[in-house]
PDB file of C-alpha atoms in Angstrom:
ATOM      1  CA  MET A   1      98.228  20.128  73.524  1.00 49.00           C
ATOM      2  CA  SER A   2      99.623  18.868  70.218  1.00 60.00           C
ATOM      3  CA  LYS A   3     101.913  15.888  70.332  1.00 74.00           C
ATOM      4  CA  SER A   4     105.562  16.472  69.467  1.00 82.00           C
ATOM      5  CA  PRO A   5     106.560  14.811  66.201  1.00 92.00           C
ATOM      6  CA  LYS A   6     108.741  11.728  66.283  1.00 96.00           C
ATOM      7  CA  LEU A   7     112.205  12.531  64.950  1.00 98.00           C
ATOM      8  CA  GLU A   8     114.695  10.071  63.492  1.00 98.00           C
ATOM      9  CA  LEU A   9     118.054  11.274  62.186  1.00 98.00           C
ATOM     10  CA  VAL A  10     119.755   9.014  59.646  1.00 98.00           C
ATOM     11  CA  SER A  11     123.524   9.210  59.802  1.00 96.00           C
ATOM     12  CA  PHE A  12     126.984   8.072  58.796  1.00 95.00           C
ATOM     13  CA  LYS A  13     129.243   7.991  61.863  1.00 96.00           C
ATOM     14  CA  ILE A  14     131.943  10.049  60.161  1.00 96.00           C
ATOM     15  CA  CYS A  15     129.801  12.751  58.519  1.00 96.00           C
ATOM     16  CA  PRO A  16     130.316  16.346  59.768  1.00 97.00           C
ATOM     17  CA  PHE A  17     127.019  17.441  58.193  1.00 97.00           C
ATOM     18  CA  VAL A  18     125.158  14.938  60.359  1.00 97.00           C
ATOM     19  CA  GLN A  19     127.106  16.156  63.365  1.00 98.00           C
ATOM     20  CA  ARG A  20     125.956  19.743  62.946  1.00 98.00           C
ATOM     21  CA  SER A  21     122.338  18.551  63.028  1.00 97.00           C
ATOM     22  CA  ILE A  22     122.989  16.508  66.172  1.00 98.00           C
ATOM     23  CA  ILE A  23     124.577  19.507  67.880  1.00 98.00           C
ATOM     24  CA  ALA A  24     121.465  21.596  67.208  1.00 98.00           C
ATOM     25  CA  LEU A  25     119.217  18.803  68.487  1.00 98.00           C
ATOM     26  CA  ASN A  26     121.350  18.417  71.612  1.00 98.00           C
ATOM     27  CA  GLN A  27     121.618  22.139  72.276  1.00 97.00           C
ATOM     28  CA  LYS A  28     117.837  22.507  72.077  1.00 97.00           C
ATOM     29  CA  GLY A  29     117.187  19.384  74.178  1.00 97.00           C
ATOM     30  CA  ILE A  30     115.044  17.755  71.482  1.00 97.00           C
ATOM     31  CA  ALA A  31     114.200  14.056  71.760  1.00 97.00           C
ATOM     32  CA  TYR A  32     115.252  12.045  68.704  1.00 98.00           C
ATOM     33  CA  THR A  33     116.545   8.659  67.636  1.00 97.00           C
ATOM     34  CA  LEU A  34     119.741   8.179  65.667  1.00 97.00           C
ATOM     35  CA  THR A  35     120.129   5.537  62.963  1.00 97.00           C
ATOM     36  CA  HIS A  36     123.620   4.862  61.595  1.00 97.00           C
ATOM     37  CA  ILE A  37     123.997   3.248  58.194  1.00 96.00           C
ATOM     38  CA  ASN A  38     127.034   2.051  56.255  1.00 92.00           C
ATOM     39  CA  PRO A  39     127.910   4.567  53.504  1.00 89.00           C
ATOM     40  CA  GLN A  40     129.339   1.744  51.378  1.00 89.00           C
ATOM     41  CA  GLU A  41     126.175  -0.356  51.641  1.00 92.00           C
ATOM     42  CA  THR A  42     123.208   1.996  51.857  1.00 94.00           C
ATOM     43  CA  PRO A  43     119.908   0.137  52.284  1.00 95.00           C
ATOM     44  CA  ASP A  44     117.056   0.509  49.816  1.00 95.00           C
ATOM     45  CA  TRP A  45     114.873   2.320  52.358  1.00 97.00           C
ATOM     46  CA  PHE A  46     117.546   5.027  52.656  1.00 96.00           C
ATOM     47  CA  LYS A  47     117.758   5.462  48.882  1.00 94.00           C
ATOM     48  CA  ALA A  48     113.993   5.955  48.879  1.00 96.00           C
ATOM     49  CA  ILE A  49     114.123   8.875  51.352  1.00 97.00           C
ATOM     50  CA  SER A  50     117.379  10.543  50.238  1.00 96.00           C
ATOM     51  CA  PRO A  51     117.148  11.762  46.628  1.00 95.00           C
ATOM     52  CA  LEU A  52     120.805  12.824  46.647  1.00 93.00           C
ATOM     53  CA  GLY A  53     121.988   9.687  48.424  1.00 94.00           C
ATOM     54  CA  LYS A  54     123.491  11.756  51.231  1.00 94.00           C
ATOM     55  CA  VAL A  55     123.077  12.134  54.978  1.00 97.00           C
ATOM     56  CA  PRO A  56     121.711  13.608  57.108  1.00 97.00           C
ATOM     57  CA  VAL A  57     118.066  12.862  56.590  1.00 98.00           C
ATOM     58  CA  LEU A  58     115.663  13.876  59.348  1.00 98.00           C
ATOM     59  CA  VAL A  59     112.496  11.812  59.300  1.00 98.00           C
ATOM     60  CA  VAL A  60     109.686  13.789  60.953  1.00 98.00           C
ATOM     61  CA  ASP A  61     106.676  11.561  61.667  1.00 97.00           C
ATOM     62  CA  GLY A  62     107.542   9.618  58.533  1.00 96.00           C
ATOM     63  CA  THR A  63     108.283  12.656  56.327  1.00 98.00           C
ATOM     64  CA  PRO A  64     111.936  12.871  55.257  1.00 98.00           C
ATOM     65  CA  VAL A  65     113.767  16.194  55.243  1.00 98.00           C
ATOM     66  CA  PHE A  66     117.211  16.180  53.616  1.00 96.00           C
ATOM     67  CA  GLU A  67     120.173  18.572  53.454  1.00 96.00           C
ATOM     68  CA  SER A  68     121.711  19.663  56.760  1.00 96.00           C
ATOM     69  CA  ALA A  69     121.115  23.403  56.275  1.00 95.00           C
ATOM     70  CA  VAL A  70     117.412  22.751  55.661  1.00 97.00           C
ATOM     71  CA  ILE A  71     117.230  20.483  58.698  1.00 98.00           C
ATOM     72  CA  LEU A  72     118.804  23.180  60.869  1.00 98.00           C
ATOM     73  CA  GLU A  73     116.325  25.779  59.650  1.00 97.00           C
ATOM     74  CA  TYR A  74     113.397  23.444  60.344  1.00 98.00           C
ATOM     75  CA  LEU A  75     114.596  22.675  63.852  1.00 98.00           C
ATOM     76  CA  ASP A  76     115.079  26.353  64.617  1.00 97.00           C
ATOM     77  CA  GLU A  77     111.617  27.287  63.362  1.00 97.00           C
ATOM     78  CA  VAL A  78     109.833  24.563  65.319  1.00 96.00           C
ATOM     79  CA  TYR A  79     111.786  24.128  68.554  1.00 97.00           C
ATOM     80  CA  PRO A  80     112.705  26.926  70.957  1.00 96.00           C
ATOM     81  CA  PRO A  81     114.939  28.550  71.877  1.00 96.00           C
ATOM     82  CA  ALA A  82     115.769  30.136  68.547  1.00 97.00           C
ATOM     83  CA  LEU A  83     119.448  29.807  67.695  1.00 98.00           C
ATOM     84  CA  HIS A  84     119.290  32.239  64.784  1.00 98.00           C
ATOM     85  CA  PRO A  85     119.517  35.956  65.662  1.00 97.00           C
ATOM     86  CA  ALA A  86     116.258  37.890  65.440  1.00 97.00           C
ATOM     87  CA  ASP A  87     117.600  40.682  63.235  1.00 98.00           C
ATOM     88  CA  PRO A  88     116.954  39.721  59.570  1.00 98.00           C
ATOM     89  CA  LEU A  89     120.232  41.137  58.244  1.00 98.00           C
ATOM     90  CA  GLU A  90     122.332  39.484  60.947  1.00 98.00           C
ATOM     91  CA  LYS A  91     120.450  36.239  60.380  1.00 98.00           C
ATOM     92  CA  ALA A  92     121.224  36.432  56.655  1.00 98.00           C
ATOM     93  CA  ARG A  93     124.875  37.180  57.384  1.00 98.00           C
ATOM     94  CA  GLN A  94     125.207  34.171  59.634  1.00 98.00           C
ATOM     95  CA  ARG A  95     123.403  31.947  57.110  1.00 98.00           C
ATOM     96  CA  ALA A  96     125.961  33.025  54.537  1.00 98.00           C
ATOM     97  CA  TRP A  97     128.812  31.979  56.819  1.00 98.00           C
ATOM     98  CA  VAL A  98     127.062  28.653  57.382  1.00 98.00           C
ATOM     99  CA  GLU A  99     127.455  28.095  53.638  1.00 97.00           C
ATOM    100  CA  PHE A 100     131.086  29.143  53.851  1.00 98.00           C
ATOM    101  CA  CYS A 101     131.657  26.405  56.427  1.00 98.00           C
ATOM    102  CA  SER A 102     130.366  23.826  53.966  1.00 97.00           C
ATOM    103  CA  GLU A 103     133.070  25.001  51.557  1.00 98.00           C
ATOM    104  CA  LEU A 104     135.723  24.704  54.281  1.00 98.00           C
ATOM    105  CA  LEU A 105     134.590  21.173  55.103  1.00 98.00           C
ATOM    106  CA  GLY A 106     134.989  20.346  51.423  1.00 98.00           C
ATOM    107  CA  ARG A 107     138.554  21.664  51.472  1.00 98.00           C
ATOM    108  CA  GLN A 108     139.277  19.684  54.622  1.00 98.00           C
ATOM    109  CA  HIS A 109     137.891  16.537  52.993  1.00 98.00           C
ATOM    110  CA  ARG A 110     140.072  17.071  49.924  1.00 98.00           C
ATOM    111  CA  MET A 111     143.090  17.406  52.210  1.00 98.00           C
ATOM    112  CA  LEU A 112     142.240  14.178  54.038  1.00 97.00           C
ATOM    113  CA  THR A 113     141.719  12.224  50.833  1.00 97.00           C
ATOM    114  CA  ALA A 114     144.531  13.680  48.678  1.00 98.00           C
ATOM    115  CA  GLN A 115     146.607  10.945  47.109  1.00 97.00           C
ATOM    116  CA  ASP A 116     149.826  12.886  46.603  1.00 97.00           C
ATOM    117  CA  GLU A 117     151.838  15.645  48.224  1.00 97.00           C
ATOM    118  CA  ALA A 118     150.837  18.290  45.703  1.00 98.00           C
ATOM    119  CA  GLY A 119     147.113  17.666  46.163  1.00 98.00           C
ATOM    120  CA  PHE A 120     147.519  17.550  49.935  1.00 98.00           C
ATOM    121  CA  ASN A 121     149.450  20.817  50.082  1.00 97.00           C
ATOM    122  CA  GLU A 122     147.027  22.566  47.755  1.00 98.00           C
ATOM    123  CA  ALA A 123     144.002  21.539  49.834  1.00 98.00           C
ATOM    124  CA  ARG A 124     145.758  22.377  53.091  1.00 98.00           C
ATOM    125  CA  GLU A 125     146.705  25.851  51.874  1.00 98.00           C
ATOM    126  CA  SER A 126     143.180  26.428  50.579  1.00 98.00           C
ATOM    127  CA  LEU A 127     141.753  25.434  53.975  1.00 98.00           C
ATOM    128  CA  GLN A 128     144.256  27.680  55.765  1.00 98.00           C
ATOM    129  CA  GLN A 129     143.330  30.635  53.575  1.00 98.00           C
ATOM    130  CA  GLY A 130     139.625  30.005  54.163  1.00 98.00           C
ATOM    131  CA  LEU A 131     140.121  30.005  57.916  1.00 98.00           C
ATOM    132  CA  GLN A 132     142.071  33.246  57.701  1.00 98.00           C
ATOM    133  CA  ARG A 133     139.187  34.811  55.774  1.00 98.00           C
ATOM    134  CA  LEU A 134     136.716  33.533  58.354  1.00 98.00           C
ATOM    135  CA  ASP A 135     138.812  35.037  61.126  1.00 98.00           C
ATOM    136  CA  THR A 136     138.200  38.535  59.745  1.00 97.00           C
ATOM    137  CA  VAL A 137     134.461  38.354  60.537  1.00 98.00           C
ATOM    138  CA  LEU A 138     134.567  36.907  64.048  1.00 98.00           C
ATOM    139  CA  ALA A 139     133.225  39.109  66.810  1.00 96.00           C
ATOM    140  CA  GLU A 140     135.992  40.597  68.932  1.00 92.00           C
ATOM    141  CA  GLN A 141     134.348  39.388  72.117  1.00 90.00           C
ATOM    142  CA  ALA A 142     134.534  35.671  72.875  1.00 90.00           C
ATOM    143  CA  PRO A 143     133.569  32.914  72.947  1.00 97.00           C
ATOM    144  CA  TYR A 144     131.349  32.267  69.901  1.00 98.00           C
ATOM    145  CA  PHE A 145     131.106  33.409  66.292  1.00 98.00           C
ATOM    146  CA  ALA A 146     129.078  36.525  67.095  1.00 97.00           C
ATOM    147  CA  GLY A 147     130.081  36.987  70.721  1.00 97.00           C
ATOM    148  CA  GLU A 148     128.557  35.671  73.907  1.00 96.00           C
ATOM    149  CA  GLN A 149     125.475  33.974  72.434  1.00 97.00           C
ATOM    150  CA  PHE A 150     125.543  30.535  70.790  1.00 98.00           C
ATOM    151  CA  HIS A 151     123.898  30.443  67.347  1.00 98.00           C
ATOM    152  CA  LEU A 152     123.220  27.929  64.571  1.00 98.00           C
ATOM    153  CA  VAL A 153     126.365  29.139  62.830  1.00 98.00           C
ATOM    154  CA  ASP A 154     128.325  27.780  65.801  1.00 98.00           C
ATOM    155  CA  CYS A 155     126.732  24.358  65.324  1.00 98.00           C
ATOM    156  CA  VAL A 156     128.170  24.051  61.835  1.00 98.00           C
ATOM    157  CA  TYR A 157     131.755  25.013  62.672  1.00 98.00           C
ATOM    158  CA  ALA A 158     132.140  22.668  65.650  1.00 98.00           C
ATOM    159  CA  PRO A 159     132.617  19.544  63.459  1.00 98.00           C
ATOM    160  CA  LEU A 160     135.336  21.323  61.469  1.00 98.00           C
ATOM    161  CA  PHE A 161     137.184  22.292  64.641  1.00 98.00           C
ATOM    162  CA  MET A 162     136.771  18.824  66.152  1.00 98.00           C
ATOM    163  CA  ARG A 163     138.513  17.287  63.146  1.00 98.00           C
ATOM    164  CA  LEU A 164     141.259  19.914  63.203  1.00 98.00           C
ATOM    165  CA  ALA A 165     141.891  19.162  66.881  1.00 98.00           C
ATOM    166  CA  LEU A 166     142.006  15.428  66.211  1.00 97.00           C
ATOM    167  CA  LEU A 167     144.418  15.906  63.308  1.00 97.00           C
ATOM    168  CA  LYS A 168     146.717  17.936  65.551  1.00 97.00           C
ATOM    169  CA  GLN A 169     146.531  15.530  68.484  1.00 96.00           C
ATOM    170  CA  SER A 170     146.784  12.196  66.688  1.00 96.00           C
ATOM    171  CA  TYR A 171     148.449  12.954  63.348  1.00 95.00           C
ATOM    172  CA  ALA A 172     150.775  15.881  64.090  1.00 95.00           C
ATOM    173  CA  LEU A 173     148.987  17.936  61.461  1.00 96.00           C
ATOM    174  CA  GLU A 174     148.446  21.486  62.602  1.00 93.00           C
ATOM    175  CA  ILE A 175     146.420  24.128  60.823  1.00 96.00           C
ATOM    176  CA  ALA A 176     147.234  27.540  62.260  1.00 95.00           C
ATOM    177  CA  LEU A 177     144.403  29.278  64.099  1.00 97.00           C
ATOM    178  CA  SER A 178     144.425  32.824  65.415  1.00 96.00           C
ATOM    179  CA  THR A 179     144.096  33.384  69.148  1.00 96.00           C
ATOM    180  CA  ARG A 180     140.448  34.404  68.699  1.00 97.00           C
ATOM    181  CA  MET A 181     139.624  31.413  66.518  1.00 98.00           C
ATOM    182  CA  GLN A 182     141.360  29.016  68.882  1.00 97.00           C
ATOM    183  CA  ALA A 183     139.258  30.422  71.737  1.00 97.00           C
ATOM    184  CA  TRP A 184     136.146  29.823  69.621  1.00 98.00           C
ATOM    185  CA  SER A 185     137.229  26.267  68.884  1.00 98.00           C
ATOM    186  CA  ASP A 186     137.975  25.591  72.552  1.00 98.00           C
ATOM    187  CA  ALA A 187     134.592  26.963  73.632  1.00 98.00           C
ATOM    188  CA  LEU A 188     132.703  24.841  71.102  1.00 98.00           C
ATOM    189  CA  LEU A 189     134.585  21.612  71.850  1.00 98.00           C
ATOM    190  CA  ALA A 190     133.946  22.075  75.592  1.00 98.00           C
ATOM    191  CA  LEU A 191     130.149  22.040  75.137  1.00 98.00           C
ATOM    192  CA  ASP A 192     128.283  18.885  76.128  1.00 98.00           C
ATOM    193  CA  ALA A 193     126.121  19.301  73.019  1.00 98.00           C
ATOM    194  CA  VAL A 194     129.275  18.981  70.926  1.00 98.00           C
ATOM    195  CA  LYS A 195     131.043  16.300  72.983  1.00 98.00           C
ATOM    196  CA  THR A 196     128.020  14.011  72.648  1.00 98.00           C
ATOM    197  CA  SER A 197     127.478  14.725  68.943  1.00 98.00           C
ATOM    198  CA  VAL A 198     129.749  11.883  67.827  1.00 98.00           C
ATOM    199  CA  VAL A 199     129.971   8.215  68.773  1.00 97.00           C
ATOM    200  CA  GLU A 200     132.269   7.371  71.690  1.00 96.00           C
ATOM    201  CA  GLU A 201     134.683   5.595  69.371  1.00 97.00           C
ATOM    202  CA  PHE A 202     134.920   8.554  66.980  1.00 97.00           C
ATOM    203  CA  PRO A 203     138.757   8.733  66.993  1.00 97.00           C
ATOM    204  CA  MET A 204     138.836   5.101  65.848  1.00 97.00           C
ATOM    205  CA  VAL A 205     136.121   5.732  63.255  1.00 97.00           C
ATOM    206  CA  PHE A 206     138.125   8.706  61.979  1.00 97.00           C
ATOM    207  CA  ALA A 207     141.318   6.627  61.881  1.00 97.00           C
ATOM    208  CA  ASN A 208     139.560   3.876  59.925  1.00 96.00           C
ATOM    209  CA  PHE A 209     138.253   6.481  57.478  1.00 96.00           C
ATOM    210  CA  LEU A 210     141.781   7.763  56.846  1.00 97.00           C
ATOM    211  CA  LYS A 211     143.134   4.241  56.426  1.00 96.00           C
ATOM    212  CA  ALA A 212     140.423   3.455  53.891  1.00 95.00           C
ATOM    213  CA  GLN A 213     141.402   6.549  51.867  1.00 94.00           C
ATOM    214  CA  ASP A 214     145.073   5.475  51.885  1.00 95.00           C
ATOM    215  CA  GLY A 215     145.954   9.080  51.193  1.00 95.00           C
ATOM    216  CA  TYR A 216     149.080  11.168  51.498  1.00 97.00           C
ATOM    217  CA  ILE A 217     148.210  12.320  55.012  1.00 96.00           C
ATOM    218  CA  LEU A 218     149.229   8.933  56.451  1.00 95.00           C
ATOM    219  CA  LYS A 219     152.401   8.768  54.362  1.00 92.00           C
ATOM    220  CA  ARG A 220     153.929  12.107  55.331  1.00 90.00           C
TER     221      ARG A 220
END
């Protein structure tokens, strides 16, 4: 029997793209180690394995794999159960909406870091419109993106919803979600794989991130 490769995931505590990789690892029950680094003071060894200077990086028996979408595809090819649907067209459709989530996370980040009211409102409206577009492709049956079965596409949206929930709870910032999308969010945030995908002190880490940005969101 071949020996399972040793996996190390290199992370920033605040990064949603790392979190989506952790959710997939957790959901599949894969053994791995997690190494957090300071995004303001990245060590030389990290620069050597991350050509783009970004996390996550998954180190597989010493071989680095970067970009979260690539990491997710690798994990799904190597470790059962498969979280992508078997049908090629449906798989392609869900991959496309994985990319759409990356765009939404970018809009959310711009909202969190906007320095004035105009920039904040523009990013918030753009995020709201993106979520409304996403809502049009959700399966009618709950709880997940495509219905009853959890897929990789669900892994990538959980970090977005976690931050939206935290913004509503702690900062009185609400982004409107449809009844179906709220049910999806609730289902994802209730999963152990998602709950354990961030450090215990994540609300404090998130608060410190916002303070460091000194953006409009804290001055409303």
